[in-house]
Amino acid sequence: MSVKPLVLLPDPVLRQVSEPIVSVDEAVRRLAADMLETMYDAPGIGLAAIQVGVPLRMLTIDLSKEEDEEKAPQVFLNPEILHSGDERSIYEEGCLSIPDYYAEVERPAAIRVGYIDLDGARREIEADGLLATCLQHEIDHLNGVLFIDHISKLKRDMVIRKFTKASKRTAV
Ligand code: K1U
Ligand code: ZN
């Protein structure tokens, strides 16, 4: 297991649409372990494979709160939103690929998600609260969508400009 470097805005890799996972093999299980380690190291509550540069439809989530609380890792392969409720909720989101920037995003408050687990079994879950927000944020990553795409163009352009300048400074 290893901590992988995170892909940061404005890297165009973040805009790629990730490919479905066709078989749950050792390489997929190794990637899941690396993603969990990277997510815990960051620290974050979620991570999509594309954020470590791998264009596969895999995401990890752990919403356990305290450091001393037992870890509750969840791995979702080929997740799909099967149903979104009508009620909406607003959450202040962050993104490990856009460090230290937070903004309120409105999304469906409750969703049903179908996915494959690490044993290759097809599963479905009903999610609300932070799990629903986090799943939607991560599934967006699999489609090349970032949470800043849900805010005003003015704010989005400002963030992109700031991170583009920072990337040019570190490239020298
Ligand atoms: O996908 C990502 O970039 C991870 C992101 C997930 C997320 C956060 C908030 C709303 C929706 C999705 C993060 O984990 S940002 C870091 C973060 O939220 C956090 C970090 C440490 C403790 C608690 C939260
Ligand atoms: Zn993110």
PDB file of C-alpha atoms and ligand atoms in Angstrom:
ATOM      1  CA  MET A   1       0.000   0.000   0.000  1.00  0.00           C
ATOM      2  CA  SER A   2       1.228   3.507  -0.717  1.00  0.00           C
ATOM      3  CA  VAL A   3       0.175   7.132  -0.561  1.00  0.00           C
ATOM      4  CA  LYS A   4      -0.192   8.432  -4.133  1.00  0.00           C
ATOM      5  CA  PRO A   5       0.357  12.056  -5.219  1.00  0.00           C
ATOM      6  CA  LEU A   6      -2.918  13.950  -5.714  1.00  0.00           C
ATOM      7  CA  VAL A   7      -3.801  15.467  -9.098  1.00  0.00           C
ATOM      8  CA  LEU A   8      -4.539  19.177  -8.571  1.00  0.00           C
ATOM      9  CA  LEU A   9      -6.554  21.815 -10.408  1.00  0.00           C
ATOM     10  CA  PRO A  10      -5.986  22.875 -13.255  1.00  0.00           C
ATOM     11  CA  ASP A  11      -4.607  19.497 -14.421  1.00  0.00           C
ATOM     12  CA  PRO A  12      -6.765  18.415 -17.421  1.00  0.00           C
ATOM     13  CA  VAL A  13      -6.621  14.821 -16.108  1.00  0.00           C
ATOM     14  CA  LEU A  14      -9.400  15.879 -13.686  1.00  0.00           C
ATOM     15  CA  ARG A  15     -11.679  16.490 -16.708  1.00  0.00           C
ATOM     16  CA  GLN A  16     -11.325  12.926 -18.062  1.00  0.00           C
ATOM     17  CA  VAL A  17     -14.343  10.623 -17.991  1.00  0.00           C
ATOM     18  CA  SER A  18     -13.256   7.449 -16.164  1.00  0.00           C
ATOM     19  CA  GLU A  19     -13.708   3.957 -17.646  1.00  0.00           C
ATOM     20  CA  PRO A  20     -15.801   1.175 -16.061  1.00  0.00           C
ATOM     21  CA  ILE A  21     -13.957  -1.554 -14.150  1.00  0.00           C
ATOM     22  CA  VAL A  22     -14.369  -4.823 -16.051  1.00  0.00           C
ATOM     23  CA  SER A  23     -13.007  -7.302 -13.518  1.00  0.00           C
ATOM     24  CA  VAL A  24     -12.410  -7.112  -9.781  1.00  0.00           C
ATOM     25  CA  ASP A  25      -8.847  -8.427  -9.697  1.00  0.00           C
ATOM     26  CA  GLU A  26      -5.731  -7.966  -7.549  1.00  0.00           C
ATOM     27  CA  ALA A  27      -4.798  -4.712  -9.341  1.00  0.00           C
ATOM     28  CA  VAL A  28      -8.229  -3.249  -8.520  1.00  0.00           C
ATOM     29  CA  ARG A  29      -7.919  -4.325  -4.854  1.00  0.00           C
ATOM     30  CA  ARG A  30      -4.389  -2.800  -4.696  1.00  0.00           C
ATOM     31  CA  LEU A  31      -5.687   0.473  -6.166  1.00  0.00           C
ATOM     32  CA  ALA A  32      -8.501   0.521  -3.553  1.00  0.00           C
ATOM     33  CA  ALA A  33      -5.937   0.028  -0.748  1.00  0.00           C
ATOM     34  CA  ASP A  34      -3.706   2.811  -2.161  1.00  0.00           C
ATOM     35  CA  MET A  35      -6.688   5.155  -2.505  1.00  0.00           C
ATOM     36  CA  LEU A  36      -7.784   4.542   1.089  1.00  0.00           C
ATOM     37  CA  GLU A  37      -4.257   5.196   2.342  1.00  0.00           C
ATOM     38  CA  THR A  38      -4.040   8.377   0.238  1.00  0.00           C
ATOM     39  CA  MET A  39      -7.477   9.551   1.478  1.00  0.00           C
ATOM     40  CA  TYR A  40      -6.564   8.970   5.154  1.00  0.00           C
ATOM     41  CA  ASP A  41      -3.190  10.659   4.680  1.00  0.00           C
ATOM     42  CA  ALA A  42      -4.661  13.819   3.047  1.00  0.00           C
ATOM     43  CA  PRO A  43      -6.921  13.725   5.154  1.00  0.00           C
ATOM     44  CA  GLY A  44     -10.246  13.508   3.322  1.00  0.00           C
ATOM     45  CA  ILE A  45     -13.613  11.809   3.599  1.00  0.00           C
ATOM     46  CA  GLY A  46     -13.709  10.672  -0.035  1.00  0.00           C
ATOM     47  CA  LEU A  47     -11.495  10.086  -3.066  1.00  0.00           C
ATOM     48  CA  ALA A  48     -12.039   9.186  -6.737  1.00  0.00           C
ATOM     49  CA  ALA A  49      -9.409   7.164  -8.638  1.00  0.00           C
ATOM     50  CA  ILE A  50      -8.901   9.987 -11.144  1.00  0.00           C
ATOM     51  CA  GLN A  51      -7.582  12.145  -8.266  1.00  0.00           C
ATOM     52  CA  VAL A  52      -4.577   9.806  -8.126  1.00  0.00           C
ATOM     53  CA  GLY A  53      -4.356   9.827 -11.938  1.00  0.00           C
ATOM     54  CA  VAL A  54      -6.160   6.533 -12.606  1.00  0.00           C
ATOM     55  CA  PRO A  55      -9.130   6.914 -14.995  1.00  0.00           C
ATOM     56  CA  LEU A  56     -11.205   4.041 -13.545  1.00  0.00           C
ATOM     57  CA  ARG A  57     -14.692   4.253 -12.019  1.00  0.00           C
ATOM     58  CA  MET A  58     -13.699   3.621  -8.413  1.00  0.00           C
ATOM     59  CA  LEU A  59     -14.223   5.743  -5.322  1.00  0.00           C
ATOM     60  CA  THR A  60     -13.516   5.442  -1.613  1.00  0.00           C
ATOM     61  CA  ILE A  61     -15.369   7.031   1.296  1.00  0.00           C
ATOM     62  CA  ASP A  62     -14.917   7.009   5.085  1.00  0.00           C
ATOM     63  CA  LEU A  63     -17.205   9.237   7.126  1.00  0.00           C
ATOM     64  CA  SER A  64     -16.016   8.079  10.574  1.00  0.00           C
ATOM     65  CA  LYS A  65     -15.403  11.335  12.418  1.00  0.00           C
ATOM     66  CA  GLU A  66     -12.799  11.146  15.155  1.00  0.00           C
ATOM     67  CA  GLU A  67      -9.239   9.886  14.772  1.00  0.00           C
ATOM     68  CA  ASP A  68      -9.792   7.460  17.661  1.00  0.00           C
ATOM     69  CA  GLU A  69     -13.084   6.192  16.147  1.00  0.00           C
ATOM     70  CA  GLU A  70     -12.851   2.866  14.315  1.00  0.00           C
ATOM     71  CA  LYS A  71     -12.282   3.377  10.570  1.00  0.00           C
ATOM     72  CA  ALA A  72     -15.251   2.650   8.274  1.00  0.00           C
ATOM     73  CA  PRO A  73     -13.813   2.421   4.752  1.00  0.00           C
ATOM     74  CA  GLN A  74     -16.244   1.999   1.867  1.00  0.00           C
ATOM     75  CA  VAL A  75     -15.189   1.182  -1.716  1.00  0.00           C
ATOM     76  CA  PHE A  76     -17.573   1.655  -4.655  1.00  0.00           C
ATOM     77  CA  LEU A  77     -16.798   0.249  -8.121  1.00  0.00           C
ATOM     78  CA  ASN A  78     -18.807   1.459 -11.144  1.00  0.00           C
ATOM     79  CA  PRO A  79     -21.206   3.468  -8.928  1.00  0.00           C
ATOM     80  CA  GLU A  80     -24.359   4.802 -10.582  1.00  0.00           C
ATOM     81  CA  ILE A  81     -27.074   7.070  -9.201  1.00  0.00           C
ATOM     82  CA  LEU A  82     -30.288   5.076  -9.712  1.00  0.00           C
ATOM     83  CA  HIS A  83     -32.636   7.600  -8.136  1.00  0.00           C
ATOM     84  CA  SER A  84     -32.464  11.147  -6.736  1.00  0.00           C
ATOM     85  CA  GLY A  85     -35.136  12.492  -4.361  1.00  0.00           C
ATOM     86  CA  ASP A  86     -36.839  15.858  -4.947  1.00  0.00           C
ATOM     87  CA  GLU A  87     -35.625  17.429  -1.688  1.00  0.00           C
ATOM     88  CA  ARG A  88     -32.338  19.381  -1.978  1.00  0.00           C
ATOM     89  CA  SER A  89     -29.666  20.095   0.602  1.00  0.00           C
ATOM     90  CA  ILE A  90     -26.789  22.567   0.756  1.00  0.00           C
ATOM     91  CA  TYR A  91     -23.371  21.532   2.071  1.00  0.00           C
ATOM     92  CA  GLU A  92     -20.076  23.413   2.206  1.00  0.00           C
ATOM     93  CA  GLU A  93     -17.866  21.153   0.068  1.00  0.00           C
ATOM     94  CA  GLY A  94     -14.116  20.904  -0.285  1.00  0.00           C
ATOM     95  CA  CYS A  95     -11.967  18.890  -2.679  1.00  0.00           C
ATOM     96  CA  LEU A  96      -8.542  17.330  -2.223  1.00  0.00           C
ATOM     97  CA  SER A  97      -7.740  18.412  -5.800  1.00  0.00           C
ATOM     98  CA  ILE A  98      -8.596  22.056  -4.953  1.00  0.00           C
ATOM     99  CA  PRO A  99      -6.904  22.447  -1.544  1.00  0.00           C
ATOM    100  CA  ASP A 100      -8.161  25.039   0.957  1.00  0.00           C
ATOM    101  CA  TYR A 101     -11.126  26.165  -1.140  1.00  0.00           C
ATOM    102  CA  TYR A 102     -14.664  25.564   0.145  1.00  0.00           C
ATOM    103  CA  ALA A 103     -18.039  26.548  -1.296  1.00  0.00           C
ATOM    104  CA  GLU A 104     -21.696  25.774  -0.714  1.00  0.00           C
ATOM    105  CA  VAL A 105     -23.177  23.330  -3.243  1.00  0.00           C
ATOM    106  CA  GLU A 106     -26.836  22.360  -3.556  1.00  0.00           C
ATOM    107  CA  ARG A 107     -27.588  18.747  -4.503  1.00  0.00           C
ATOM    108  CA  PRO A 108     -30.372  16.175  -4.056  1.00  0.00           C
ATOM    109  CA  ALA A 109     -30.601  15.359  -0.327  1.00  0.00           C
ATOM    110  CA  ALA A 110     -31.189  11.618  -0.820  1.00  0.00           C
ATOM    111  CA  ILE A 111     -30.100   9.206  -3.546  1.00  0.00           C
ATOM    112  CA  ARG A 112     -30.038   5.488  -4.317  1.00  0.00           C
ATOM    113  CA  VAL A 113     -26.734   4.214  -5.707  1.00  0.00           C
ATOM    114  CA  GLY A 114     -25.942   0.901  -7.410  1.00  0.00           C
ATOM    115  CA  TYR A 115     -22.343  -0.337  -7.395  1.00  0.00           C
ATOM    116  CA  ILE A 116     -20.035  -3.368  -7.313  1.00  0.00           C
ATOM    117  CA  ASP A 117     -18.116  -4.159  -4.107  1.00  0.00           C
ATOM    118  CA  LEU A 118     -14.556  -5.498  -3.801  1.00  0.00           C
ATOM    119  CA  ASP A 119     -15.901  -9.092  -3.794  1.00  0.00           C
ATOM    120  CA  GLY A 120     -17.483  -8.430  -7.191  1.00  0.00           C
ATOM    121  CA  ALA A 121     -21.034  -8.439  -5.741  1.00  0.00           C
ATOM    122  CA  ARG A 122     -23.684  -6.042  -7.081  1.00  0.00           C
ATOM    123  CA  ARG A 123     -25.095  -3.840  -4.282  1.00  0.00           C
ATOM    124  CA  GLU A 124     -27.455  -0.904  -3.773  1.00  0.00           C
ATOM    125  CA  ILE A 125     -27.537   1.670  -0.979  1.00  0.00           C
ATOM    126  CA  GLU A 126     -29.869   4.478   0.019  1.00  0.00           C
ATOM    127  CA  ALA A 127     -27.852   7.523   1.079  1.00  0.00           C
ATOM    128  CA  ASP A 128     -28.776  10.818   2.693  1.00  0.00           C
ATOM    129  CA  GLY A 129     -26.915  13.512   4.647  1.00  0.00           C
ATOM    130  CA  LEU A 130     -23.155  13.740   4.182  1.00  0.00           C
ATOM    131  CA  LEU A 131     -22.960  10.288   2.523  1.00  0.00           C
ATOM    132  CA  ALA A 132     -25.341  11.442  -0.254  1.00  0.00           C
ATOM    133  CA  THR A 133     -23.317  14.659  -0.741  1.00  0.00           C
ATOM    134  CA  CYS A 134     -19.988  12.827  -0.760  1.00  0.00           C
ATOM    135  CA  LEU A 135     -21.190  10.101  -3.171  1.00  0.00           C
ATOM    136  CA  GLN A 136     -22.460  12.749  -5.609  1.00  0.00           C
ATOM    137  CA  HIS A 137     -19.186  14.729  -5.331  1.00  0.00           C
ATOM    138  CA  GLU A 138     -17.145  11.569  -6.038  1.00  0.00           C
ATOM    139  CA  ILE A 139     -19.403  10.291  -8.861  1.00  0.00           C
ATOM    140  CA  ASP A 140     -19.037  13.758 -10.434  1.00  0.00           C
ATOM    141  CA  HIS A 141     -15.236  13.189 -10.406  1.00  0.00           C
ATOM    142  CA  LEU A 142     -15.753   9.961 -12.415  1.00  0.00           C
ATOM    143  CA  ASN A 143     -17.477  12.090 -15.066  1.00  0.00           C
ATOM    144  CA  GLY A 144     -14.833  14.842 -15.108  1.00  0.00           C
ATOM    145  CA  VAL A 145     -17.049  17.199 -13.104  1.00  0.00           C
ATOM    146  CA  LEU A 146     -15.706  19.240 -10.148  1.00  0.00           C
ATOM    147  CA  PHE A 147     -17.698  20.827  -7.320  1.00  0.00           C
ATOM    148  CA  ILE A 148     -16.697  24.265  -8.636  1.00  0.00           C
ATOM    149  CA  ASP A 149     -18.826  23.468 -11.718  1.00  0.00           C
ATOM    150  CA  HIS A 150     -21.850  23.823  -9.397  1.00  0.00           C
ATOM    151  CA  ILE A 151     -20.981  27.388  -8.259  1.00  0.00           C
ATOM    152  CA  SER A 152     -21.191  30.697 -10.135  1.00  0.00           C
ATOM    153  CA  LYS A 153     -18.980  31.179 -13.194  1.00  0.00           C
ATOM    154  CA  LEU A 154     -17.445  34.263 -11.553  1.00  0.00           C
ATOM    155  CA  LYS A 155     -16.319  32.302  -8.463  1.00  0.00           C
ATOM    156  CA  ARG A 156     -15.231  29.299 -10.580  1.00  0.00           C
ATOM    157  CA  ASP A 157     -13.084  31.449 -12.887  1.00  0.00           C
ATOM    158  CA  MET A 158     -11.449  33.094  -9.848  1.00  0.00           C
ATOM    159  CA  VAL A 159     -10.531  29.701  -8.338  1.00  0.00           C
ATOM    160  CA  ILE A 160      -9.218  28.346 -11.637  1.00  0.00           C
ATOM    161  CA  ARG A 161      -7.104  31.494 -12.136  1.00  0.00           C
ATOM    162  CA  LYS A 162      -5.663  31.210  -8.619  1.00  0.00           C
ATOM    163  CA  PHE A 163      -4.715  27.532  -9.038  1.00  0.00           C
ATOM    164  CA  THR A 164      -3.362  28.099 -12.575  1.00  0.00           C
ATOM    165  CA  LYS A 165      -1.039  30.832 -11.241  1.00  0.00           C
ATOM    166  CA  ALA A 166       0.060  28.584  -8.357  1.00  0.00           C
ATOM    167  CA  SER A 167       0.809  25.679 -10.729  1.00  0.00           C
ATOM    168  CA  LYS A 168       2.964  27.950 -12.920  1.00  0.00           C
ATOM    169  CA  ARG A 169       4.905  29.109  -9.830  1.00  0.00           C
ATOM    170  CA  THR A 170       5.636  25.517  -8.723  1.00  0.00           C
ATOM    171  CA  ALA A 171       6.532  24.418 -12.286  1.00  0.00           C
ATOM    172  CA  VAL A 172       9.565  26.766 -12.367  1.00  0.00           C
TER     173      VAL A 172
HETATM  174  O1  K1U B   1     -13.206  14.124  -3.490  1.00  0.00           O
HETATM  175  C1  K1U B   1     -12.529  14.807  -2.750  1.00  0.00           C
HETATM  176  O2  K1U B   1     -11.843  15.700  -3.187  1.00  0.00           O
HETATM  177  C2  K1U B   1     -12.561  14.563  -1.260  1.00  0.00           C
HETATM  178  C3  K1U B   1     -13.447  15.536  -0.516  1.00  0.00           C
HETATM  179  C4  K1U B   1     -14.811  14.920  -0.366  1.00  0.00           C
HETATM  180  C5  K1U B   1     -15.948  15.826   0.013  1.00  0.00           C
HETATM  181  C6  K1U B   1     -15.852  16.735   1.039  1.00  0.00           C
HETATM  182  C7  K1U B   1     -16.933  17.535   1.373  1.00  0.00           C
HETATM  183  C8  K1U B   1     -18.115  17.401   0.694  1.00  0.00           C
HETATM  184  C9  K1U B   1     -18.199  16.501  -0.327  1.00  0.00           C
HETATM  185  C10 K1U B   1     -17.124  15.703  -0.666  1.00  0.00           C
HETATM  186  C11 K1U B   1     -12.799  15.799   0.837  1.00  0.00           C
HETATM  187  O3  K1U B   1     -12.634  14.918   1.612  1.00  0.00           O
HETATM  188  S1  K1U B   1     -12.325  17.428   1.198  1.00  0.00           S
HETATM  189  C12 K1U B   1     -11.697  17.307   2.874  1.00  0.00           C
HETATM  190  C13 K1U B   1     -12.770  17.165   3.898  1.00  0.00           C
HETATM  191  O4  K1U B   1     -13.934  17.384   3.610  1.00  0.00           O
HETATM  192  C14 K1U B   1     -12.426  16.767   5.264  1.00  0.00           C
HETATM  193  C15 K1U B   1     -11.134  16.556   5.657  1.00  0.00           C
HETATM  194  C16 K1U B   1     -10.836  16.169   6.958  1.00  0.00           C
HETATM  195  C17 K1U B   1     -11.836  16.000   7.871  1.00  0.00           C
HETATM  196  C18 K1U B   1     -13.149  16.218   7.507  1.00  0.00           C
HETATM  197  C19 K1U B   1     -13.438  16.598   6.210  1.00  0.00           C
HETATM  198 ZN    ZN B   2     -13.159  16.288  -4.977  1.00  0.00          ZN
END
